[in-house]
Amino acid sequence: MAPLNIAIIGSGLSGLSLALALHQQNIPCTIYESRPASLNIGGAVMLSPNALKILDALGIYERVRDKGYNFETLEYKNGSGELLEVYEFGSKEKYGYEALRIYRTVLIDELLAMLKEKDISIVFGKKFTKVVAETENDVTWEFQDGSTQTADILVGADGIHSTVRCYLYPDLVPAFTGMAGVTAAVPTKQLKIPTGYHIPVTIMTPNGGFVIAPQEVDGSEVLIGKQKRMGEGFDRAGWDRYMADKDAFVEFLQEGASNFPEMVQNAVSHIPHNKINVWPFYAVPKLEKWASEKRRVIILGDAAHAIPPSAGQGINQAFEDVYMFALLLGQADKVEMQDTLSFWQDYRQKRITKVMWLNRQTDLRRMPKEAQTSGEIIEEIELSWLYLPNFKDDVESWVNGKLEKRD
Ligand SMILES: Cc1cc2nc3c(=O)[nH]c(=O)nc-3n(C[C@H](O)[C@H](O)[C@H](O)COP(=O)(O)OP(=O)(O)OC[C@H]3O[C@@H](n4cnc5c(N)ncnc54)[C@H](O)[C@@H]3O)c2cc1C
Ligand SMILES: *[C@@H]1O[C@H](CO)[C@@H](O)[C@H](O)[C@H]1NC(C)=O
C-alpha cells in the first residue's frame, strides 16, 4: 500500500505535533495555516507526565525541558495559609516526569524548528473554507483564495472554533460558558512571598480562588489570575473590544485583594497592560464522531473536544489524540480504517470523559458551597490512570488482537 498523504489544517500545538508524529511513522503530510505565522495567544501552558511522555517519544521533550519551569505539585491553601490539598501535576519518581510550565511560544518555536529540520512543509496564509468532495479514497477542499487541494486524509486541527468541524457538524456553534480566566504575568519578587511558602498555589477564599504559578526557567515571573463570571459572550469583534480595555482587567484582578494574604495585594499592585491575558471558556458538547462517514475527514485537539481548564488538561489531551492517531495510522496497512478510527475515538473519548470528571472534582473543591447544594460527592483523586498510560502497548495489543481474529 502506498503511504497515506495527510493534510493538516491548523498549526497550533495539535497540528505541529501531529506533523512530527506522522513523520515518525513515515507518513508524509503538509500543514496549512490561515495566519501568516503560527498563532501565539501568549502565556504558558502546564504539561503533565502523560503529555511529556509523548513529547519525549517524539524527541521534543529533551529540547524544551530546560526552557521552562519544572515542578511537581500544586497546593491549595486558605487565606491564612492553611494547606487544604496537594495536587500532583507531575512526579519524577511516580510518573517518570516532573510537570513543565512552558511559554506557548517557546514550545511552538521548537516544534517549528523540528519541522524545518525534517523538511515537513507548512504553508502559511492558507485559510481552509470548505470540503468540496469526499470519495471512498480521498477528499478535496477549498481555501479562501479559491484554490483547491486533494489528499487521502484531511485533519482538522483548527481549534475550538474549527471550520473543518462544520463539515461533520454544520449546525454546531461552541457555547460560551459564562466564565473567563483573567491572568497577568508579574515579576515574582514583587509578591514578597514568605520564605518556605510553596508555589504554584491556589489560594481559596469564600470569594473565589487566586492562582499564583511560577514561569520562566528560574521562576522569576509568576502568572497570577482569577476566574471571572460574566453574562453573555460576544462575537469576535465584541471580544476584541472587550479585551482592549486593560484597565478593567487590572481592576478585576485587584478587586477583593484585601481578602487575600499580603502577597496577593503585592501581586496586583502593579500589572503591566501588555502582560494581561483573557481566556473566555467555550464548550463543545460531547461529539459522537470525530470522523466523516467516508472517513476521509477527521478532527482532533480542541476541534474535537473542548476541555474546561480546571484540571489543566486541554493541551495535554490534544497531544494524546495526536500521538495515538499517528501510531494507529502507522498500522493502517494491517487494519481497516473504519476499525482504526472507532478504536481511536473510543479510547480517546474514555480518557476525556475521565478528565471531565477530574475537572468537576477540581471545581467542587474550589466551590465547596456548590458541592454541598448540588449533592455531588467530593471523591478521592488518584492520578495514575491519567499519568501512566501506555499508548504504544495499547495500540500494539489492539492491532495484534485484530490480526489474530482475522487469521
Ligand atoms: C489564554 C489561554 C490559555 C490557555 N492555557 C492553557 C493551559 O495552561 N493548559 C492547557 O492545557 N490548555 C490551555 N489552554 C487551552 C489550549 O490552548 C488548547 O487546548 C490548545 O491550544 C489546543 O490546541 P489546538 O492546536 O487543537 O488548537 P489551537 O491552538 O486553537 O490552534 C488552531 C490553529 O488552527 C488555525 N486555524 C483555525 N482555523 C483555520 C482555518 N480555517 N484554516 C487554516 N488554519 C486555521 C489557527 O490559526 C491556529 O493556529 C489555553 C487556552 C487559552 C486561549
Ligand atoms: C484556614 O483554615 C484554618 C484551619 O481549618 C482555620 O483555622 C482558619 O480560620 C482558616 N482561615 C481562613 C481565612 O479561612
Short mmCIF file of C-alpha atoms and ligand atoms in Angstrom, two decimals:
data_model
loop_
_atom_site.label_atom_id
_atom_site.label_comp_id
_atom_site.label_asym_id
_atom_site.label_seq_id
_atom_site.Cartn_x
_atom_site.Cartn_y
_atom_site.Cartn_z
CA MET A 1 0.00 0.00 0.00
CA ALA A 2 1.33 3.46 -0.89
CA PRO A 3 1.85 5.67 2.13
CA LEU A 4 -1.10 7.85 3.02
CA ASN A 5 -0.91 11.51 2.23
CA ILE A 6 -2.23 13.71 5.00
CA ALA A 7 -3.22 17.37 5.05
CA ILE A 8 -3.41 19.12 8.41
CA ILE A 9 -5.45 22.29 8.85
CA GLY A 10 -4.03 24.45 11.65
CA SER A 11 -0.54 24.96 13.02
CA GLY A 12 -1.40 25.19 16.69
CA LEU A 13 0.20 22.74 19.11
CA SER A 14 -2.04 19.91 17.81
CA GLY A 15 -1.21 20.44 14.14
CA LEU A 16 2.53 20.89 14.68
CA SER A 17 2.90 17.87 16.95
CA LEU A 18 0.76 15.76 14.62
CA ALA A 19 3.11 16.51 11.73
CA LEU A 20 6.08 15.32 13.80
CA ALA A 21 4.25 12.21 15.00
CA LEU A 22 3.24 11.29 11.42
CA HIS A 23 6.78 11.89 10.20
CA GLN A 24 7.99 9.42 12.83
CA GLN A 25 5.64 6.85 11.24
CA ASN A 26 6.99 7.69 7.78
CA ILE A 27 3.68 9.22 6.75
CA PRO A 28 4.01 12.36 4.61
CA CYS A 29 1.94 15.40 5.48
CA THR A 30 1.54 19.12 4.85
CA ILE A 31 0.23 21.75 7.28
CA TYR A 32 -1.97 24.64 6.11
CA GLU A 33 -2.34 27.60 8.45
CA SER A 34 -4.66 30.56 7.88
CA ARG A 35 -2.45 33.07 9.67
CA PRO A 36 0.82 34.44 8.36
CA ALA A 37 2.57 32.63 11.26
CA SER A 38 1.67 30.16 13.99
CA LEU A 39 -0.83 31.70 16.38
CA ASN A 40 0.72 32.79 19.62
CA ILE A 41 -2.01 33.62 22.09
CA GLY A 42 0.62 34.25 24.73
CA GLY A 43 1.06 32.83 28.18
CA ALA A 44 2.39 29.49 29.34
CA VAL A 45 0.91 26.00 29.46
CA MET A 46 1.40 23.25 32.02
CA LEU A 47 2.41 19.87 30.72
CA SER A 48 1.84 16.71 32.76
CA PRO A 49 3.58 13.29 32.51
CA ASN A 50 1.03 11.81 30.08
CA ALA A 51 1.89 14.52 27.54
CA LEU A 52 5.60 14.71 28.41
CA LYS A 53 5.99 11.00 27.71
CA ILE A 54 4.62 11.69 24.22
CA LEU A 55 6.84 14.72 23.67
CA ASP A 56 9.74 12.53 24.82
CA ALA A 57 8.89 9.82 22.28
CA LEU A 58 8.80 12.49 19.57
CA GLY A 59 12.20 13.90 20.57
CA ILE A 60 10.71 17.20 21.70
CA TYR A 61 10.98 16.88 25.49
CA GLU A 62 14.77 16.91 25.69
CA ARG A 63 14.77 20.12 23.64
CA VAL A 64 12.29 22.00 25.81
CA ARG A 65 12.74 20.62 29.33
CA ASP A 66 15.31 23.21 30.32
CA LYS A 67 13.37 26.06 28.72
CA GLY A 68 10.54 26.02 31.24
CA TYR A 69 9.82 25.76 34.94
CA ASN A 70 9.89 22.22 36.30
CA PHE A 71 7.78 21.40 39.36
CA GLU A 72 5.73 18.59 40.89
CA THR A 73 2.83 19.79 43.00
CA LEU A 74 0.19 22.48 43.15
CA GLU A 75 -1.05 23.41 46.58
CA TYR A 76 -4.46 24.63 47.64
CA LYS A 77 -4.35 26.89 50.67
CA ASN A 78 -6.84 29.01 52.50
CA GLY A 79 -6.44 32.70 53.25
CA SER A 80 -4.39 32.14 56.38
CA GLY A 81 -2.00 29.77 54.67
CA GLU A 82 -3.54 26.52 55.93
CA LEU A 83 -2.85 23.69 53.47
CA LEU A 84 -6.14 22.34 52.10
CA GLU A 85 -4.92 19.90 49.47
CA VAL A 86 -1.90 18.94 47.40
CA TYR A 87 -2.49 18.16 43.72
CA GLU A 88 0.21 16.31 41.82
CA PHE A 89 0.85 17.73 38.38
CA GLY A 90 3.87 15.50 37.88
CA SER A 91 6.33 13.36 39.79
CA LYS A 92 9.65 12.10 38.52
CA GLU A 93 9.52 9.22 40.95
CA LYS A 94 5.90 8.12 40.49
CA TYR A 95 5.19 9.04 36.87
CA GLY A 96 8.63 9.42 35.31
CA TYR A 97 8.32 13.17 34.73
CA GLU A 98 8.09 16.38 36.67
CA ALA A 99 5.47 18.80 35.34
CA LEU A 100 6.71 21.51 32.99
CA ARG A 101 5.31 25.00 32.77
CA ILE A 102 6.45 26.50 29.50
CA TYR A 103 5.63 29.51 27.35
CA ARG A 104 3.49 28.54 24.40
CA THR A 105 5.75 30.45 22.03
CA VAL A 106 8.85 28.54 23.21
CA LEU A 107 7.11 25.25 22.51
CA ILE A 108 5.79 26.41 19.13
CA ASP A 109 9.19 27.73 18.04
CA GLU A 110 10.86 24.46 18.94
CA LEU A 111 8.23 22.47 17.04
CA LEU A 112 8.66 24.73 14.00
CA ALA A 113 12.42 24.25 14.15
CA MET A 114 11.96 20.47 14.20
CA LEU A 115 9.57 20.62 11.24
CA LYS A 116 12.19 22.52 9.32
CA GLU A 117 14.95 20.04 10.18
CA LYS A 118 12.74 17.20 8.97
CA ASP A 119 11.65 19.03 5.84
CA ILE A 120 7.96 18.88 6.70
CA SER A 121 6.12 21.54 4.77
CA ILE A 122 3.91 24.15 6.34
CA VAL A 123 2.04 26.67 4.21
CA PHE A 124 1.04 29.93 5.94
CA GLY A 125 -1.70 32.28 4.81
CA LYS A 126 -3.91 29.40 3.59
CA LYS A 127 -7.36 29.53 5.13
CA PHE A 128 -9.46 26.39 4.79
CA THR A 129 -13.06 27.22 3.90
CA LYS A 130 -14.91 24.02 2.96
CA VAL A 131 -14.78 20.43 1.80
CA VAL A 132 -15.91 20.24 -1.82
CA ALA A 133 -15.85 16.47 -2.38
CA GLU A 134 -15.21 13.33 -0.40
CA THR A 135 -14.93 9.91 -2.02
CA GLU A 136 -14.01 6.48 -0.65
CA ASN A 137 -10.37 7.26 -1.45
CA ASP A 138 -9.73 10.93 -0.99
CA VAL A 139 -11.01 14.36 -0.07
CA THR A 140 -10.89 17.69 -1.88
CA TRP A 141 -11.30 21.03 -0.17
CA GLU A 142 -11.13 24.72 -0.89
CA PHE A 143 -9.12 27.61 0.55
CA GLN A 144 -10.30 31.18 0.88
CA ASP A 145 -8.17 32.19 -2.11
CA GLY A 146 -10.30 29.87 -4.26
CA SER A 147 -7.60 27.22 -4.78
CA THR A 148 -8.36 23.56 -4.08
CA GLN A 149 -6.30 20.61 -2.84
CA THR A 150 -6.76 16.86 -2.58
CA ALA A 151 -5.33 14.43 -0.03
CA ASP A 152 -6.02 10.93 1.29
CA ILE A 153 -7.00 12.34 4.67
CA LEU A 154 -7.78 15.86 5.86
CA VAL A 155 -7.23 16.50 9.57
CA GLY A 156 -8.91 19.48 11.24
CA ALA A 157 -6.52 20.65 13.98
CA ASP A 158 -8.03 24.10 13.72
CA GLY A 159 -9.05 24.72 17.31
CA ILE A 160 -12.24 25.17 19.27
CA HIS A 161 -13.94 27.30 16.60
CA SER A 162 -12.96 24.75 13.92
CA THR A 163 -14.14 25.26 10.35
CA VAL A 164 -13.28 21.69 9.37
CA ARG A 165 -15.70 20.51 12.07
CA CYS A 166 -18.52 22.31 10.19
CA TYR A 167 -18.29 19.57 7.57
CA LEU A 168 -19.22 16.97 10.23
CA TYR A 169 -21.49 19.21 12.31
CA PRO A 170 -22.88 22.06 10.18
CA ASP A 171 -25.05 23.42 12.99
CA LEU A 172 -22.66 23.21 15.90
CA VAL A 173 -21.59 26.50 17.43
CA PRO A 174 -19.46 26.38 20.63
CA ALA A 175 -21.36 27.88 23.55
CA PHE A 176 -19.84 30.45 25.87
CA THR A 177 -19.79 29.08 29.41
CA GLY A 178 -20.14 32.48 31.08
CA MET A 179 -16.69 32.14 32.61
CA ALA A 180 -13.34 33.58 31.60
CA GLY A 181 -9.86 33.24 33.01
CA VAL A 182 -8.17 36.57 33.62
CA THR A 183 -4.43 36.33 34.14
CA ALA A 184 -1.36 38.51 34.15
CA ALA A 185 2.36 37.99 34.49
CA VAL A 186 4.40 39.90 37.07
CA PRO A 187 7.92 39.59 38.49
CA THR A 188 7.99 37.04 41.32
CA LYS A 189 9.93 39.38 43.62
CA GLN A 190 7.04 41.87 43.52
CA LEU A 191 4.96 39.41 45.60
CA LYS A 192 7.43 39.18 48.53
CA ILE A 193 6.38 35.58 49.05
CA PRO A 194 7.17 34.44 52.62
CA THR A 195 10.14 32.07 52.80
CA GLY A 196 9.10 28.45 52.56
CA TYR A 197 5.72 29.24 51.00
CA HIS A 198 5.19 26.76 48.13
CA ILE A 199 4.20 27.93 44.66
CA PRO A 200 2.32 27.12 42.44
CA VAL A 201 -0.59 27.70 44.76
CA THR A 202 -4.30 28.41 44.54
CA ILE A 203 -5.47 30.47 47.47
CA MET A 204 -9.10 29.79 48.26
CA THR A 205 -11.42 32.25 49.91
CA PRO A 206 -15.21 32.34 50.07
CA ASN A 207 -14.98 34.90 47.23
CA GLY A 208 -13.15 32.51 44.93
CA GLY A 209 -9.64 31.36 44.20
CA PHE A 210 -6.47 33.23 43.28
CA VAL A 211 -3.79 31.38 41.32
CA ILE A 212 -0.05 32.05 41.57
CA ALA A 213 2.12 29.95 39.23
CA PRO A 214 5.82 30.44 38.53
CA GLN A 215 7.13 30.63 34.98
CA GLU A 216 10.46 31.34 33.29
CA VAL A 217 13.17 28.74 33.81
CA ASP A 218 14.18 30.18 37.17
CA GLY A 219 10.66 31.01 38.33
CA SER A 220 11.44 34.73 38.19
CA GLU A 221 7.99 35.54 36.80
CA VAL A 222 4.62 34.39 38.07
CA LEU A 223 1.28 34.07 36.43
CA ILE A 224 -1.46 35.46 38.64
CA GLY A 225 -5.12 35.03 37.91
CA LYS A 226 -8.75 34.63 38.83
CA GLN A 227 -11.84 33.36 37.09
CA LYS A 228 -14.39 35.94 36.05
CA ARG A 229 -18.07 35.19 35.95
CA MET A 230 -19.74 37.17 33.19
CA GLY A 231 -23.10 37.09 31.49
CA GLU A 232 -23.17 36.74 27.75
CA GLY A 233 -20.26 36.21 25.41
CA PHE A 234 -19.51 38.35 22.37
CA ASP A 235 -18.80 37.83 18.72
CA ARG A 236 -15.21 38.16 17.59
CA ALA A 237 -15.24 41.95 17.21
CA GLY A 238 -17.04 42.22 20.55
CA TRP A 239 -14.35 40.18 22.30
CA ASP A 240 -11.65 42.31 20.70
CA ARG A 241 -13.28 45.45 22.04
CA TYR A 242 -13.86 43.90 25.46
CA MET A 243 -10.29 42.71 25.74
CA ALA A 244 -8.87 46.07 24.72
CA ASP A 245 -9.98 47.67 27.99
CA LYS A 246 -6.98 46.56 30.04
CA ASP A 247 -7.75 48.84 32.97
CA ALA A 248 -10.96 46.93 33.57
CA PHE A 249 -9.00 43.68 33.94
CA VAL A 250 -6.45 45.27 36.25
CA GLU A 251 -9.36 46.43 38.36
CA PHE A 252 -10.91 42.97 38.30
CA LEU A 253 -7.66 41.38 39.47
CA GLN A 254 -7.36 43.95 42.23
CA GLU A 255 -10.96 43.55 43.37
CA GLY A 256 -11.22 41.95 46.79
CA ALA A 257 -7.44 41.60 47.10
CA SER A 258 -7.69 42.70 50.70
CA ASN A 259 -9.47 39.42 51.49
CA PHE A 260 -6.28 37.62 50.47
CA PRO A 261 -2.83 37.44 52.09
CA GLU A 262 -0.46 40.31 51.59
CA MET A 263 1.43 38.68 48.70
CA VAL A 264 -1.75 38.81 46.62
CA GLN A 265 -2.09 42.51 47.29
CA ASN A 266 1.56 42.90 46.27
CA ALA A 267 0.93 40.80 43.17
CA VAL A 268 -1.86 43.05 41.90
CA SER A 269 -0.26 46.33 42.95
CA HIS A 270 1.42 46.78 39.58
CA ILE A 271 0.17 44.97 36.48
CA PRO A 272 1.61 45.88 33.07
CA HIS A 273 -1.13 46.04 30.42
CA ASN A 274 0.86 44.02 27.90
CA LYS A 275 1.08 41.12 30.37
CA ILE A 276 -2.67 40.62 30.67
CA ASN A 277 -4.32 37.60 29.09
CA VAL A 278 -8.04 36.83 28.94
CA TRP A 279 -9.34 33.36 28.09
CA PRO A 280 -13.10 33.03 27.60
CA PHE A 281 -14.18 29.44 28.19
CA TYR A 282 -16.26 27.90 25.41
CA ALA A 283 -17.81 24.47 25.47
CA VAL A 284 -18.43 21.94 22.71
CA PRO A 285 -20.84 19.12 23.56
CA LYS A 286 -19.53 15.55 23.55
CA LEU A 287 -19.33 14.59 19.87
CA GLU A 288 -20.48 11.18 18.60
CA LYS A 289 -17.94 11.07 15.81
CA TRP A 290 -14.58 12.66 15.09
CA ALA A 291 -14.54 11.37 11.51
CA SER A 292 -16.76 11.77 8.45
CA GLU A 293 -18.90 8.96 7.04
CA LYS A 294 -16.31 8.03 4.42
CA ARG A 295 -13.53 8.54 6.99
CA ARG A 296 -11.50 10.98 4.92
CA VAL A 297 -12.08 13.97 7.21
CA ILE A 298 -11.01 13.83 10.86
CA ILE A 299 -10.94 16.32 13.70
CA LEU A 300 -8.75 16.30 16.81
CA GLY A 301 -7.47 18.50 19.63
CA ASP A 302 -9.70 21.42 20.61
CA ALA A 303 -11.69 20.98 17.40
CA ALA A 304 -12.93 17.59 18.68
CA HIS A 305 -13.25 18.30 22.39
CA ALA A 306 -13.05 21.50 24.33
CA ILE A 307 -11.86 20.69 27.81
CA PRO A 308 -12.57 23.18 30.61
CA PRO A 309 -9.39 24.47 32.20
CA SER A 310 -9.89 23.34 35.81
CA ALA A 311 -7.57 20.34 35.68
CA GLY A 312 -5.19 21.93 33.16
CA GLN A 313 -5.53 19.07 30.67
CA GLY A 314 -6.55 20.92 27.46
CA ILE A 315 -3.34 20.73 25.54
CA ASN A 316 -2.20 17.57 27.28
CA GLN A 317 -5.22 15.71 25.91
CA ALA A 318 -4.63 17.14 22.43
CA PHE A 319 -1.14 15.60 22.45
CA GLU A 320 -2.71 12.26 23.36
CA ASP A 321 -5.11 12.48 20.37
CA VAL A 322 -2.26 13.25 18.03
CA TYR A 323 0.13 10.57 19.21
CA MET A 324 -2.45 7.75 19.28
CA PHE A 325 -3.72 8.77 15.85
CA ALA A 326 -0.24 8.68 14.32
CA LEU A 327 0.61 5.34 15.96
CA LEU A 328 -2.59 3.86 14.56
CA LEU A 329 -2.09 5.28 11.07
CA GLY A 330 1.35 3.70 11.16
CA GLN A 331 -0.50 0.36 11.27
CA ALA A 332 -3.01 1.30 8.56
CA ASP A 333 -1.80 -1.40 6.18
CA LYS A 334 -2.80 -4.07 8.72
CA VAL A 335 -6.26 -2.98 9.85
CA GLU A 336 -9.32 -1.41 8.28
CA MET A 337 -9.52 2.36 8.56
CA GLN A 338 -13.03 2.10 9.93
CA ASP A 339 -11.88 -0.11 12.83
CA THR A 340 -8.85 2.07 13.44
CA LEU A 341 -10.90 5.21 13.76
CA SER A 342 -13.52 3.72 16.04
CA PHE A 343 -10.84 2.25 18.30
CA TRP A 344 -9.07 5.62 18.38
CA GLN A 345 -12.14 7.63 19.22
CA ASP A 346 -13.44 5.16 21.83
CA TYR A 347 -10.06 5.05 23.53
CA ARG A 348 -9.66 8.81 23.49
CA GLN A 349 -13.23 9.57 24.50
CA LYS A 350 -12.96 7.30 27.55
CA ARG A 351 -9.98 9.29 28.77
CA ILE A 352 -11.61 12.61 28.00
CA THR A 353 -14.69 11.57 29.97
CA LYS A 354 -12.45 10.82 32.94
CA VAL A 355 -10.73 14.17 32.53
CA MET A 356 -14.18 15.80 32.63
CA TRP A 357 -14.76 14.02 35.94
CA LEU A 358 -11.40 15.33 37.16
CA ASN A 359 -12.36 18.86 36.11
CA ARG A 360 -15.62 18.60 38.00
CA GLN A 361 -13.85 17.28 41.09
CA THR A 362 -11.41 20.17 40.91
CA ASP A 363 -14.27 22.65 40.59
CA LEU A 364 -16.12 21.14 43.55
CA ARG A 365 -13.05 21.63 45.69
CA ARG A 366 -12.89 25.25 44.63
CA MET A 367 -16.59 25.79 45.25
CA PRO A 368 -17.33 23.86 48.42
CA LYS A 369 -20.69 25.54 48.85
CA GLU A 370 -21.86 24.43 45.42
CA ALA A 371 -20.81 20.89 46.23
CA GLN A 372 -23.00 20.93 49.31
CA THR A 373 -26.05 22.19 47.46
CA SER A 374 -25.67 20.04 44.33
CA GLY A 375 -25.32 16.88 46.42
CA GLU A 376 -22.25 15.81 44.47
CA ILE A 377 -19.59 13.93 46.34
CA ILE A 378 -16.02 15.09 46.58
CA GLU A 379 -14.14 11.93 45.71
CA GLU A 380 -10.55 10.97 46.29
CA ILE A 381 -8.38 11.91 43.30
CA GLU A 382 -5.94 9.24 42.20
CA LEU A 383 -3.99 10.09 39.06
CA SER A 384 -2.05 7.07 37.83
CA TRP A 385 -4.72 6.37 35.15
CA LEU A 386 -4.01 9.85 33.80
CA TYR A 387 -0.25 9.99 34.08
CA LEU A 388 0.75 6.40 33.33
CA PRO A 389 -0.94 5.40 30.08
CA ASN A 390 0.92 3.17 27.67
CA PHE A 391 -0.26 4.22 24.23
CA LYS A 392 2.25 2.15 22.30
CA ASP A 393 1.41 -1.12 24.07
CA ASP A 394 -2.31 -0.41 23.85
CA VAL A 395 -2.11 0.16 20.09
CA GLU A 396 0.11 -2.87 19.58
CA SER A 397 -2.09 -5.25 21.51
CA TRP A 398 -5.22 -3.96 19.78
CA VAL A 399 -3.66 -4.46 16.34
CA ASN A 400 -2.43 -7.94 17.30
CA GLY A 401 -5.89 -8.83 18.55
CA LYS A 402 -7.35 -7.78 15.20
CA LEU A 403 -4.77 -9.80 13.24
CA GLU A 404 -5.34 -12.94 15.33
CA LYS A 405 -9.07 -12.74 14.75
CA ARG A 406 -8.52 -12.50 11.02
CA ASP A 407 -6.15 -15.50 10.78
C1 LIG B 1 -5.39 32.13 27.07
C2 LIG B 1 -5.37 30.61 27.02
C3 LIG B 1 -4.66 29.92 27.97
C4 LIG B 1 -4.64 28.51 27.96
N1 LIG B 1 -3.92 27.86 28.92
C5 LIG B 1 -3.87 26.51 28.89
C6 LIG B 1 -3.07 25.78 29.83
O1 LIG B 1 -2.43 26.36 30.72
N2 LIG B 1 -3.04 24.42 29.76
C7 LIG B 1 -3.73 23.74 28.78
O2 LIG B 1 -3.65 22.51 28.74
N3 LIG B 1 -4.51 24.39 27.91
C8 LIG B 1 -4.57 25.74 27.92
N4 LIG B 1 -5.35 26.39 27.01
C9 LIG B 1 -6.07 25.58 26.03
C10 LIG B 1 -5.11 25.20 24.94
O3 LIG B 1 -4.56 26.41 24.45
C11 LIG B 1 -5.79 24.45 23.85
O4 LIG B 1 -6.25 23.23 24.35
C12 LIG B 1 -4.81 24.20 22.70
O5 LIG B 1 -4.29 25.41 22.20
C13 LIG B 1 -5.48 23.46 21.57
O6 LIG B 1 -4.56 23.33 20.51
P1 LIG B 1 -5.06 23.12 19.04
O7 LIG B 1 -3.82 23.03 18.23
O8 LIG B 1 -6.03 21.97 18.99
O9 LIG B 1 -5.88 24.43 18.66
P2 LIG B 1 -5.36 25.95 18.54
O10 LIG B 1 -4.23 26.21 19.44
O11 LIG B 1 -6.58 26.77 18.64
O12 LIG B 1 -4.77 26.04 17.07
C14 LIG B 1 -5.60 26.06 15.92
C15 LIG B 1 -4.81 26.61 14.74
O13 LIG B 1 -5.61 26.47 13.56
C16 LIG B 1 -5.56 27.67 12.82
N5 LIG B 1 -6.81 27.76 12.05
C17 LIG B 1 -8.05 27.99 12.53
N6 LIG B 1 -8.95 27.99 11.53
C18 LIG B 1 -8.26 27.74 10.38
C19 LIG B 1 -8.65 27.63 9.01
N7 LIG B 1 -9.92 27.76 8.64
N8 LIG B 1 -7.68 27.35 8.09
C20 LIG B 1 -6.38 27.22 8.47
N9 LIG B 1 -5.97 27.32 9.74
C21 LIG B 1 -6.90 27.59 10.70
C22 LIG B 1 -5.42 28.77 13.87
O14 LIG B 1 -4.91 29.96 13.33
C23 LIG B 1 -4.47 28.10 14.86
O15 LIG B 1 -3.11 28.31 14.51
C24 LIG B 1 -5.38 27.79 26.99
C25 LIG B 1 -6.11 28.50 26.02
C26 LIG B 1 -6.12 29.88 26.03
C27 LIG B 1 -6.92 30.62 24.97
C1 LIG B 2 -7.90 28.39 57.39
O1 LIG B 2 -8.07 27.10 57.95
C2 LIG B 2 -7.82 27.06 59.36
C3 LIG B 2 -7.92 25.60 59.78
O2 LIG B 2 -9.10 25.00 59.32
C4 LIG B 2 -8.79 27.96 60.08
O3 LIG B 2 -8.50 27.97 61.49
C5 LIG B 2 -8.67 29.38 59.55
O4 LIG B 2 -9.63 30.21 60.14
C6 LIG B 2 -8.84 29.38 58.03
N1 LIG B 2 -8.61 30.71 57.55
C7 LIG B 2 -9.41 31.31 56.68
C8 LIG B 2 -9.04 32.71 56.30
O5 LIG B 2 -10.42 30.78 56.22
#
